[in-house]
C-alpha positions as a printed Julia matrix, in Angstrom:
171×3 Matrix{Float64}:
  88.04  79.43   88.42
  87.55  77.02   91.32
  88.23  73.27   91.6
  85.65  71.05   93.25
  86.77  68.39   95.73
  86.19  65.79   92.97
  88.08  67.63   90.22
  85.34  69.58   88.42
  85.97  73.18   87.4
  83.61  76.14   87.68
  84.1   79.75   86.6
  82.26  82.91   85.63
  82.71  84.0    82.05
  81.14  84.76   78.7
  80.73  82.7    75.55
  81.79  84.2    72.19
  78.07  84.84   71.58
  78.06  87.18   74.6
  76.04  84.88   76.86
  77.55  85.09   80.34
  77.18  83.12   83.53
  78.64  80.31   85.61
  80.2   77.45   83.65
  81.25  73.99   84.82
  83.49  71.45   83.16
  85.02  68.07   83.78
  88.54  68.42   82.4
  88.84  64.62   82.16
  86.21  64.26   79.44
  85.86  65.64   75.92
  82.53  67.34   76.54
  82.23  71.12   76.22
  81.66  73.2    79.36
  78.09  73.52   80.62
  76.59  76.96   81.31
  74.75  76.8    84.65
  73.53  80.42   85.01
  73.01  83.38   82.72
  74.45  86.45   84.47
  77.92  87.99   84.33
  77.23  89.21   87.87
  77.46  85.68   89.34
  80.83  85.74   91.13
  82.8   84.42   94.1
  82.09  80.73   93.46
  82.62  78.07   96.09
  81.98  74.31   95.7
  80.15  72.25   98.3
  82.16  69.51  100.02
  80.35  66.85   97.91
  80.91  68.73   94.6
  77.17  68.74   93.85
  76.42  72.38   94.69
  77.95  75.8    94.18
  77.37  78.87   96.29
  78.04  82.28   94.82
  77.09  85.92   95.08
  75.02  87.7    92.47
  73.3   91.02   91.98
  70.94  89.62   89.37
  68.04  91.23   91.33
  69.87  94.56   91.76
  71.2   93.65   95.22
  74.11  91.38   96.16
  72.82  88.14   97.68
  74.05  84.56   98.02
  72.64  81.72   95.94
  72.99  77.94   95.95
  73.15  76.23   92.58
  72.81  72.52   91.89
  74.99  71.36   89.01
  72.02  69.29   87.84
  69.79  72.38   87.78
  68.02  74.67   90.2
  68.97  77.86   92.01
  67.92  78.8    95.55
  68.47  82.2    97.19
  70.21  81.68  100.53
  70.01  85.36  101.47
  67.46  88.01  100.59
  68.34  91.12  102.55
  68.5   94.81  101.53
  72.15  94.78  102.63
  74.92  93.36  100.46
  75.78  89.72  101.16
  78.73  87.98   99.53
  82.0   86.07   99.57
  80.4   82.79  100.72
  82.34  79.82  102.07
  81.0   76.34  102.86
  81.27  74.64  106.21
  82.9   71.22  105.69
  79.68  69.34  106.48
  77.82  71.22  103.72
  74.96  72.31  105.99
  76.12  75.88  106.72
  77.95  78.78  105.12
  80.0   81.75  106.27
  79.7   85.01  104.37
  80.21  88.77  104.56
  77.36  91.24  104.99
  77.05  94.94  105.73
  73.68  94.48  107.49
  74.82  96.51  110.51
  76.55  99.28  108.54
  79.98  97.71  108.09
  81.34  94.44  106.76
  80.92  91.57  109.24
  81.33  87.81  108.97
  78.06  85.91  109.39
  77.14  82.25  109.45
  73.88  80.63  108.44
  72.5   77.17  107.81
  71.83  76.34  104.16
  68.11  76.03  104.99
  68.21  79.82  105.75
  67.97  79.33  109.54
  70.46  80.14  112.28
  71.75  83.49  111.01
  74.52  84.74  113.33
  76.85  87.75  113.19
  80.18  86.2   114.21
  82.49  89.2   114.31
  80.42  92.03  115.88
  83.1   94.68  115.44
  83.1   98.21  114.03
  85.97  97.22  111.72
  85.67  95.83  108.21
  85.76  92.03  108.51
  85.78  90.13  105.24
  87.01  87.11  103.2
  85.85  84.22  105.42
  87.34  80.75  105.04
  86.07  77.83  107.13
  88.62  75.39  108.57
  88.48  71.73  107.45
  87.19  70.76  110.91
  84.52  73.47  110.82
  85.65  74.71  114.23
  87.25  77.95  113.06
  86.74  80.67  110.49
  89.61  82.72  109.11
  88.92  86.27  107.94
  90.68  89.53  107.26
  90.05  92.62  109.37
  91.3   96.16  109.79
  90.34  96.25  113.49
  93.99  96.84  114.49
  94.45  99.71  112.03
  95.69  97.64  109.07
  94.62  94.45  107.3
  95.35  91.42  109.46
  94.39  87.75  109.35
  92.19  86.55  112.2
  90.77  83.26  113.35
  87.55  82.98  115.29
  85.72  79.97  116.66
  82.72  79.03  114.52
  80.42  80.2   117.33
  81.91  83.72  117.1
  84.08  83.53  120.22
  87.81  83.92  120.83
  89.0   86.11  117.93
  92.75  85.81  117.51
  95.03  87.98  115.35
  97.21  85.45  113.49
  99.34  87.8   111.42
 100.02  90.56  114.01
 102.17  92.55  111.63
 102.2   96.36  111.3
 102.78  96.08  107.53
């Protein structure tokens, strides 16, 4: 489950009938949850800064891609690549996302505008870089990487420069 900035909840689950998908609910009202999609393979949800959109990864087409979902209806594919794309995170202005893709043979952190322009590989490293999180200012992206031989936490500027190992721990 994930909280929106305005207090809505969203999660992936299944109804007793077996119908699965993304559900949303306002815990402050007495209305039942609303099912927004119909696939159990819709995962890794992330609310937009204005709480009107969700991004998530799905393999509903047989390949993992990233989708944008309006809570009032409508789904748009943000990626459509033969590689696996996932683990999306919003930029604080809502106009871009960071995500993980194996487009170059290993997991890398990418950024892209929500209009599908401006795709950029930010990490460009032979290691496995994953789990992006965009800073509240939008200036930095945190991610995990095994580039030093074990999983570490890194920060990188949102333009892909100046990677910095924040955890620097051999454990």
